[in-house]
Short mmCIF file of C-alpha atoms in Angstrom, two decimals:
data_model
loop_
_atom_site.label_atom_id
_atom_site.label_comp_id
_atom_site.label_asym_id
_atom_site.label_seq_id
_atom_site.Cartn_x
_atom_site.Cartn_y
_atom_site.Cartn_z
CA UNK A 255 26.50 -5.60 -23.60
CA UNK A 256 22.76 -5.98 -23.01
CA UNK A 257 20.81 -2.70 -22.86
CA UNK A 258 19.90 -1.48 -19.41
CA UNK A 259 16.49 -2.53 -18.23
CA UNK A 260 13.86 -0.03 -17.16
CA UNK A 261 12.03 -0.64 -13.88
CA UNK A 262 8.48 0.74 -13.74
CA UNK A 263 6.92 -1.44 -11.05
CA UNK A 264 7.50 0.66 -7.95
CA UNK A 265 4.03 -0.09 -6.53
CA UNK A 266 5.05 -3.74 -6.30
CA UNK A 267 8.34 -2.91 -4.60
CA UNK A 268 10.81 -0.06 -4.63
CA UNK A 269 14.54 -0.55 -5.15
CA UNK A 270 16.47 -0.17 -1.92
CA UNK A 271 17.19 3.50 -1.29
CA UNK A 272 20.90 4.28 -0.76
CA UNK A 273 20.15 5.69 2.70
CA UNK A 274 18.37 2.48 3.69
CA UNK A 275 21.23 0.40 2.32
CA UNK A 276 23.73 2.38 4.39
CA UNK A 277 21.59 1.93 7.50
CA UNK A 278 21.39 -1.83 6.95
CA UNK A 279 25.14 -2.10 6.42
CA UNK A 280 25.80 -0.23 9.66
CA UNK A 281 23.40 -2.49 11.49
CA UNK A 282 25.20 -5.65 10.33
CA UNK A 283 27.88 -4.94 12.91
CA UNK A 284 25.32 -4.41 15.69
CA UNK A 285 24.84 -7.99 16.82
CA UNK A 286 23.25 -7.49 20.24
CA UNK A 287 19.75 -8.64 21.08
CA UNK A 288 17.62 -5.49 21.50
CA UNK A 289 15.95 -7.05 24.54
CA UNK A 290 19.28 -7.45 26.36
CA UNK A 291 20.27 -4.89 28.99
CA UNK A 292 23.99 -4.86 28.27
CA UNK A 293 25.67 -2.28 26.07
CA UNK A 294 25.46 -4.34 22.88
CA UNK A 295 21.74 -4.86 23.34
CA UNK A 296 21.11 -1.25 24.27
CA UNK A 297 22.85 -0.05 21.09
CA UNK A 298 20.48 -2.05 18.90
CA UNK A 299 17.48 -0.98 21.00
CA UNK A 300 18.44 2.67 20.55
CA UNK A 301 18.65 2.22 16.77
CA UNK A 302 15.26 0.50 16.66
CA UNK A 303 13.67 3.27 18.71
CA UNK A 304 15.20 5.80 16.32
CA UNK A 305 13.53 3.94 13.45
CA UNK A 306 10.26 3.98 15.38
CA UNK A 307 10.44 7.78 15.57
CA UNK A 308 11.21 8.00 11.84
CA UNK A 309 8.25 5.80 10.87
CA UNK A 310 5.96 7.69 13.26
CA UNK A 311 6.95 10.96 11.55
CA UNK A 312 5.98 9.44 8.19
CA UNK A 313 2.36 9.06 9.34
CA UNK A 314 2.08 11.89 11.86
CA UNK A 315 1.84 9.58 14.85
CA UNK A 316 3.28 9.20 18.33
CA UNK A 317 6.32 6.86 18.21
CA UNK A 318 4.88 4.96 21.18
CA UNK A 319 2.00 3.92 18.94
CA UNK A 320 4.12 2.21 16.26
CA UNK A 321 4.24 -1.60 16.37
CA UNK A 322 6.79 -3.16 14.02
CA UNK A 323 5.75 -6.29 12.12
CA UNK A 324 7.19 -8.47 9.36
CA UNK A 325 5.23 -6.47 6.78
CA UNK A 326 1.86 -4.99 5.92
CA UNK A 327 0.22 -8.41 5.55
CA UNK A 328 1.05 -9.33 9.13
CA UNK A 329 -0.11 -5.92 10.31
CA UNK A 330 -3.44 -6.48 8.55
CA UNK A 331 -3.88 -9.91 10.10
CA UNK A 332 -3.04 -8.46 13.47
CA UNK A 333 -5.59 -5.64 13.43
CA UNK A 334 -8.43 -7.38 11.57
CA UNK A 335 -9.79 -9.27 14.55
CA UNK A 336 -13.04 -9.24 16.55
CA UNK A 337 -10.96 -9.45 19.76
CA UNK A 338 -9.81 -6.05 21.07
CA UNK A 339 -8.95 -4.69 24.47
CA UNK A 340 -9.56 -1.24 25.88
CA UNK A 341 -6.75 -1.28 28.40
CA UNK A 342 -7.46 -4.48 30.34
CA UNK A 343 -11.13 -4.61 29.36
CA UNK A 344 -12.18 -6.90 26.47
CA UNK A 345 -14.07 -5.17 23.65
CA UNK A 346 -15.84 -7.03 20.87
CA UNK A 347 -15.88 -6.04 17.20
CA UNK A 348 -18.98 -7.49 15.63
CA UNK A 349 -18.41 -7.16 11.88
CA UNK A 350 -15.77 -6.17 9.34
CA UNK A 351 -16.63 -4.02 6.31
CA UNK A 352 -13.97 -3.61 3.63
CA UNK A 353 -14.03 -2.04 0.20
CA UNK A 354 -14.16 -4.20 -2.92
CA UNK A 355 -10.78 -2.90 -4.12
CA UNK A 356 -8.70 -3.79 -1.07
CA UNK A 357 -5.44 -5.73 -1.12
CA UNK A 358 -5.97 -9.49 -0.55
CA UNK A 359 -4.50 -9.14 2.95
CA UNK A 360 -7.59 -7.07 3.82
CA UNK A 361 -10.11 -8.84 1.61
CA UNK A 362 -9.35 -12.17 3.29
CA UNK A 363 -10.72 -10.68 6.49
CA UNK A 364 -7.90 -11.49 8.89
CA UNK A 365 -9.32 -13.24 11.96
CA UNK A 366 -12.94 -12.53 11.05
CA UNK A 367 -15.01 -15.39 9.66
CA UNK A 368 -16.50 -15.03 6.19
CA UNK A 369 -19.95 -14.67 7.76
CA UNK A 370 -18.70 -11.60 9.61
CA UNK A 371 -17.29 -9.70 6.64
CA UNK A 372 -19.12 -7.53 4.11
CA UNK A 373 -17.83 -5.82 0.99
CA UNK A 374 -18.34 -2.10 0.34
CA UNK A 375 -19.02 -1.22 -3.29
CA UNK A 376 -16.99 1.27 -5.31
CA UNK A 377 -17.96 3.58 -8.15
CA UNK A 378 -17.02 3.10 -11.81
CA UNK A 379 -14.01 5.32 -11.12
CA UNK A 380 -12.79 3.04 -8.35
CA UNK A 381 -13.80 5.27 -5.44
CA UNK A 382 -15.43 3.90 -2.28
CA UNK A 383 -19.21 4.34 -2.46
CA UNK A 384 -19.97 6.41 0.65
CA UNK A 385 -23.73 5.96 0.34
CA UNK A 386 -23.32 2.19 0.28
CA UNK A 387 -21.11 2.33 3.36
CA UNK A 388 -23.64 4.52 5.15
CA UNK A 389 -26.42 2.07 4.35
CA UNK A 390 -24.37 -0.90 5.53
CA UNK A 391 -23.57 0.68 8.88
CA UNK A 392 -27.14 1.91 9.39
CA UNK A 393 -28.49 -1.62 9.13
CA UNK A 394 -27.07 -4.12 11.61
CA UNK A 395 -27.72 -4.54 15.32
CA UNK A 396 -24.61 -3.37 17.22
CA UNK A 397 -25.32 -5.66 20.17
CA UNK A 398 -22.81 -8.23 18.89
CA UNK A 399 -20.03 -5.65 18.85
CA UNK A 400 -18.84 -2.50 17.15
CA UNK A 401 -18.31 -2.29 13.39
CA UNK A 402 -14.82 -2.18 11.87
CA UNK A 403 -14.24 -0.59 8.46
CA UNK A 404 -11.07 -1.20 6.44
CA UNK A 405 -10.38 1.12 3.49
CA UNK A 406 -7.13 1.76 1.64
CA UNK A 407 -6.02 5.35 1.24
CA UNK A 408 -4.56 4.78 -2.23
CA UNK A 409 -5.50 1.91 -4.50
CA UNK A 410 -2.45 -0.11 -5.47
CA UNK A 411 -3.61 -0.65 -9.06
CA UNK A 412 -5.24 2.62 -10.13
CA UNK A 413 -3.44 4.99 -7.78
CA UNK A 414 -6.81 6.63 -7.00
CA UNK A 415 -6.97 8.37 -3.61
CA UNK A 416 -9.91 7.26 -1.50
CA UNK A 417 -12.10 9.66 0.54
CA UNK A 418 -10.86 8.34 3.86
CA UNK A 419 -11.69 11.46 5.86
CA UNK A 420 -15.32 11.14 4.72
CA UNK A 421 -15.27 7.43 5.51
CA UNK A 422 -13.95 8.29 8.97
CA UNK A 423 -16.89 10.61 9.68
CA UNK A 424 -19.37 7.86 8.82
CA UNK A 425 -17.51 5.27 10.88
CA UNK A 426 -17.20 7.58 13.90
CA UNK A 427 -20.92 8.39 13.75
CA UNK A 428 -21.59 4.66 14.16
CA UNK A 429 -19.07 4.20 16.96
CA UNK A 430 -16.84 2.00 14.81
CA UNK A 431 -13.13 1.52 14.20
CA UNK A 432 -11.39 2.57 10.99
CA UNK A 433 -8.35 0.71 9.64
CA UNK A 434 -6.51 2.42 6.78
CA UNK A 435 -4.10 0.62 4.48
CA UNK A 436 -1.63 3.41 3.69
CA UNK A 437 0.93 1.18 1.99
CA UNK A 438 0.71 2.96 -1.37
CA UNK A 439 0.11 6.37 0.19
CA UNK A 440 3.22 6.57 2.36
CA UNK A 441 5.72 8.96 0.83
CA UNK A 442 3.22 10.00 -1.85
CA UNK A 443 0.57 11.73 0.29
CA UNK A 444 1.23 13.78 3.40
CA UNK A 445 -0.04 11.50 6.17
CA UNK A 446 -1.43 12.40 9.57
CA UNK A 447 -3.29 9.65 11.39
CA UNK A 448 -5.24 12.14 13.50
CA UNK A 449 -6.28 14.33 10.57
CA UNK A 450 -7.43 11.25 8.66
CA UNK A 451 -9.54 10.08 11.56
CA UNK A 452 -8.08 6.58 11.30
CA UNK A 453 -7.82 4.38 14.38
CA UNK A 454 -5.07 2.31 12.75
CA UNK A 455 -2.75 2.79 9.78
CA UNK A 456 -0.77 0.06 8.02
CA UNK A 457 2.54 0.86 6.29
CA UNK A 458 5.25 -1.19 4.58
CA UNK A 459 9.02 -0.77 4.33
CA UNK A 460 9.73 -2.08 0.85
CA UNK A 461 7.16 0.18 -0.83
CA UNK A 462 9.17 3.29 0.13
CA UNK A 463 12.70 2.06 -0.54
CA UNK A 464 13.33 0.16 2.68
CA UNK A 465 14.16 -3.55 2.99
CA UNK A 466 11.55 -6.26 2.60
CA UNK A 467 10.48 -7.96 5.80
CA UNK A 468 9.34 -4.94 7.83
CA UNK A 469 6.07 -3.10 8.21
CA UNK A 470 4.14 -1.38 10.95
CA UNK A 471 0.72 -1.16 12.51
CA UNK A 472 0.30 2.39 13.80
CA UNK A 473 -2.49 3.26 16.22
CA UNK A 474 -4.01 6.66 17.00
CA UNK A 475 -4.02 5.86 20.72
CA UNK A 476 -2.32 3.33 22.95
CA UNK A 477 -5.24 2.08 25.03
CA UNK A 478 -7.32 0.37 22.35
CA UNK A 479 -5.36 -2.49 20.76
CA UNK A 480 -6.11 -5.84 19.08
CA UNK A 481 -5.26 -9.12 20.76
CA UNK A 482 -1.73 -10.12 19.81
CA UNK A 483 -1.36 -12.30 16.74
CA UNK A 484 2.09 -13.63 17.72
CA UNK A 485 2.71 -14.61 21.35
CA UNK A 486 6.01 -15.25 23.06
CA UNK A 487 8.56 -13.01 24.70
CA UNK A 488 6.36 -9.93 24.75
CA UNK A 489 8.38 -7.68 22.45
CA UNK A 490 6.75 -4.52 21.03
CA UNK A 491 5.05 -3.93 24.41
CA UNK A 492 3.45 -7.35 24.15
CA UNK A 493 1.71 -6.56 20.87
CA UNK A 494 4.08 -8.58 18.65
CA UNK A 495 6.42 -11.13 20.17
CA UNK A 496 9.68 -12.23 18.58
CA UNK A 497 13.12 -10.65 18.41
CA UNK A 498 12.87 -7.60 16.18
CA UNK A 499 14.28 -7.80 12.65
CA UNK A 500 16.72 -4.99 13.38
CA UNK A 501 18.23 -4.91 9.89
CA UNK A 502 14.87 -4.43 8.18
CA UNK A 503 13.40 -2.15 10.84
CA UNK A 504 16.36 0.23 10.89
CA UNK A 505 16.47 0.30 7.08
CA UNK A 506 12.72 1.01 7.13
CA UNK A 507 13.32 3.97 9.40
CA UNK A 508 16.01 5.38 7.13
CA UNK A 509 13.75 5.11 4.08
CA UNK A 510 10.91 6.78 6.00
CA UNK A 511 13.14 9.69 7.00
CA UNK A 512 14.19 10.28 3.39
CA UNK A 513 10.58 10.04 2.19
CA UNK A 514 9.59 12.80 4.61
CA UNK A 515 12.58 15.00 3.83
CA UNK A 516 12.27 14.73 0.04
CA UNK A 517 8.48 14.64 -0.10
CA UNK A 518 7.73 17.89 -1.93
CA UNK A 519 10.56 17.76 -4.47
CA UNK A 520 10.16 14.06 -5.18
CA UNK A 521 6.41 14.12 -5.78
CA UNK A 522 6.49 17.24 -7.94
CA UNK A 523 9.18 15.71 -10.14
CA UNK A 524 7.42 12.35 -10.41
CA UNK A 525 4.08 14.00 -11.21
CA UNK A 526 5.71 15.82 -14.13
CA UNK A 527 7.20 12.54 -15.37
CA UNK A 528 3.84 10.78 -15.14
CA UNK A 529 2.25 13.57 -17.17
CA UNK A 530 4.93 13.14 -19.87
CA UNK A 531 4.29 9.41 -19.86
CA UNK A 532 0.53 9.66 -20.23
CA UNK A 533 0.76 12.39 -22.89
CA UNK A 534 3.08 10.15 -24.88
CA UNK A 535 0.76 7.17 -24.47
CA UNK A 536 -2.26 9.14 -25.67
CA UNK A 537 -0.36 10.47 -28.67
CA UNK A 538 0.74 6.97 -29.64
CA UNK A 539 -2.65 5.32 -29.01
CA UNK A 540 -5.60 7.71 -28.65
CA UNK A 541 -7.84 4.79 -27.68
CA UNK A 542 -5.79 3.93 -24.58
CA UNK A 543 -7.94 3.85 -21.44
CA UNK A 544 -6.23 5.32 -18.37
CA UNK A 545 -8.20 4.43 -15.26
CA UNK A 546 -8.84 7.09 -12.65
CA UNK A 547 -7.51 9.87 -14.89
CA UNK A 548 -10.37 12.16 -13.82
CA UNK A 549 -9.93 11.35 -10.13
CA UNK A 550 -7.35 12.41 -7.59
CA UNK A 551 -4.43 10.01 -7.94
CA UNK A 552 -1.00 9.71 -6.41
CA UNK A 553 1.69 11.17 -8.63
CA UNK A 554 3.39 7.98 -9.74
CA UNK A 555 0.75 5.52 -11.02
CA UNK A 556 -0.69 4.86 -14.48
CA UNK A 557 -3.13 1.94 -14.82
CA UNK A 558 -4.26 1.44 -18.40
CA UNK A 559 -5.91 -0.81 -20.95
CA UNK A 560 -4.69 -0.86 -24.53
CA UNK A 561 -7.59 -2.21 -26.63
CA UNK A 562 -6.53 -5.22 -28.67
CA UNK A 563 -3.78 -6.20 -26.22
CA UNK A 564 -4.34 -8.69 -23.42
CA UNK A 565 -2.68 -7.79 -20.15
CA UNK A 566 -0.54 -10.92 -19.96
CA UNK A 567 0.56 -10.53 -23.58
CA UNK A 568 1.39 -6.89 -22.94
CA UNK A 569 3.38 -7.62 -19.81
CA UNK A 570 5.50 -10.16 -21.67
CA UNK A 571 5.96 -7.81 -24.62
CA UNK A 572 7.19 -4.98 -22.39
CA UNK A 573 9.47 -7.35 -20.50
CA UNK A 574 11.04 -8.59 -23.74
CA UNK A 575 11.71 -4.95 -24.61
CA UNK A 576 13.46 -4.48 -21.29
CA UNK A 577 10.66 -2.71 -19.42
CA UNK A 578 9.40 -4.12 -16.12
CA UNK A 579 5.78 -3.29 -15.35
CA UNK A 580 2.89 -5.27 -13.96
CA UNK A 581 -0.52 -6.56 -14.91
CA UNK A 582 -2.26 -5.10 -11.88
CA UNK A 583 -1.04 -5.84 -8.37
CA UNK A 584 1.84 -8.13 -7.46
CA UNK A 585 -0.12 -9.96 -4.79
CA UNK A 586 0.29 -13.60 -5.72
CA UNK A 587 3.31 -15.52 -6.85
CA UNK A 588 3.84 -14.88 -10.54
CA UNK A 589 0.16 -15.07 -11.40
CA UNK A 590 -1.51 -12.85 -13.97
CA UNK A 591 -5.26 -13.12 -13.53
CA UNK A 592 -8.35 -10.99 -13.66
CA UNK A 593 -8.08 -7.75 -11.71
CA UNK A 594 -10.56 -7.67 -8.84
CA UNK A 595 -10.27 -3.88 -8.99
CA UNK A 596 -11.54 -3.80 -12.58
CA UNK A 597 -14.35 -6.17 -11.59
CA UNK A 598 -15.31 -3.92 -8.67
CA UNK A 599 -15.37 -0.90 -11.01
CA UNK A 600 -17.77 -2.72 -13.34
CA UNK A 601 -15.19 -3.00 -16.12
CA UNK A 602 -14.67 -6.05 -18.29
CA UNK A 603 -11.85 -7.93 -16.54
CA UNK A 604 -11.08 -9.88 -19.70
CA UNK A 605 -9.68 -6.70 -21.21
CA UNK A 606 -7.07 -6.67 -18.49
CA UNK A 607 -4.89 -3.73 -17.61
CA UNK A 608 -1.25 -2.87 -17.16
CA UNK A 609 0.31 -0.69 -14.50
CA UNK A 610 3.34 1.54 -14.78
CA UNK A 611 4.52 3.03 -11.51
CA UNK A 612 7.41 5.44 -11.05
CA UNK A 613 9.75 6.16 -8.18
CA UNK A 614 12.55 8.26 -6.74
CA UNK A 615 15.16 7.28 -9.34
CA UNK A 616 12.94 7.45 -12.45
CA UNK A 617 14.35 9.90 -15.03
CA UNK A 618 13.25 11.78 -18.15
CA UNK A 619 15.26 9.28 -20.18
CA UNK A 620 13.32 6.45 -18.58
CA UNK A 621 10.02 8.04 -19.58
CA UNK A 622 11.25 8.53 -23.15
CA UNK A 623 12.12 4.82 -23.31
CA UNK A 624 8.77 3.86 -21.79
CA UNK A 625 6.86 5.93 -24.36
CA UNK A 626 8.95 4.57 -27.23
CA UNK A 627 8.31 1.01 -26.06
CA UNK A 628 4.61 1.67 -25.59
CA UNK A 629 4.43 3.16 -29.10
CA UNK A 630 6.16 0.12 -30.58
CA UNK A 631 3.87 -2.35 -28.82
CA UNK A 632 0.72 -0.34 -29.54
CA UNK A 633 1.57 -0.29 -33.27
CA UNK A 634 1.63 -4.07 -33.53
CA UNK A 635 -1.68 -4.70 -31.77
CA UNK A 636 -4.29 -6.89 -33.34
CA UNK A 637 -7.23 -4.99 -34.85
CA UNK A 638 -10.34 -4.77 -32.69
CA UNK A 639 -12.22 -8.05 -32.62
CA UNK A 640 -9.18 -10.25 -33.19
CA UNK A 641 -7.47 -12.19 -30.43
CA UNK A 642 -4.32 -10.57 -29.11
#
């Protein structure tokens, strides 16, 4: 019998939580269209609205302000647009500013043209440069429209928490809109859209143990909204047409409810496991570079470079030993390339980096195996100066 594999790539996707699985299985027998007024349709509608309340609780929002989408990428493309409405009144957004470490769904700019997007620098520790943001927003003429700023709350590679509340103060002082990618923060940081000062928050189901194929764009208010990306039957109050993916949405809600209920215990346990992991790594290879170690990070993420080991070589080596991790973010199909996050931090991208990320079912035994595997791979590195 082959040895059990160890999964340490939770930032890419989380295994389906048992509660989400149960919710999906229950929903399989609920075949009504949620837009239908008969009993079968109303049953599905009630379950979807229950999921809306559960997701709203995850981010401290009003359930009426949750718009379900097919995932975080669609949510980003929906909200990143120069075309907004304040009630029935059109409102123009003149320019998009996004940090250099954003997910590609943000960095591509959504419905903004390349000439209407500007990158915000980050520090060597991978933290948004507030002075640079201030300077950018001080400069342009606002006559073409208000500024929009998009900043992630937690970086998906380093796990570093970004100063979003400080970003919000700068954006508000310039009359702009703030979009926060909270995909990696949900379930790992206590979220409150009002306390953050965000106008919009993006979250994803499969990052917290829900099914793939569901996400949400959550707004602080209900009056200011982007022009719809998908037109049709007017579902989601006209913000996102198309029959709702009830299986994924209801599973998303179940995972969100568990994430809220288990928040304190889960994160304390995972933080202790991450500390064991990094202590073991440093003991095995004192020259290991752990990015963001001196910054506030979420409890589950370790992003590191092992000198003398290329990222792609390391990823394959760990996989052959039965350990699944990633070489940075899982944003493109099977590709292992230079990390734009390392580039933004001013690091040598050719060194590459690997990411271990933990989750709700990670155990002490898993960490012991991870450290043992790391020790084995570190011991057979090429000496400095030789190709790995």
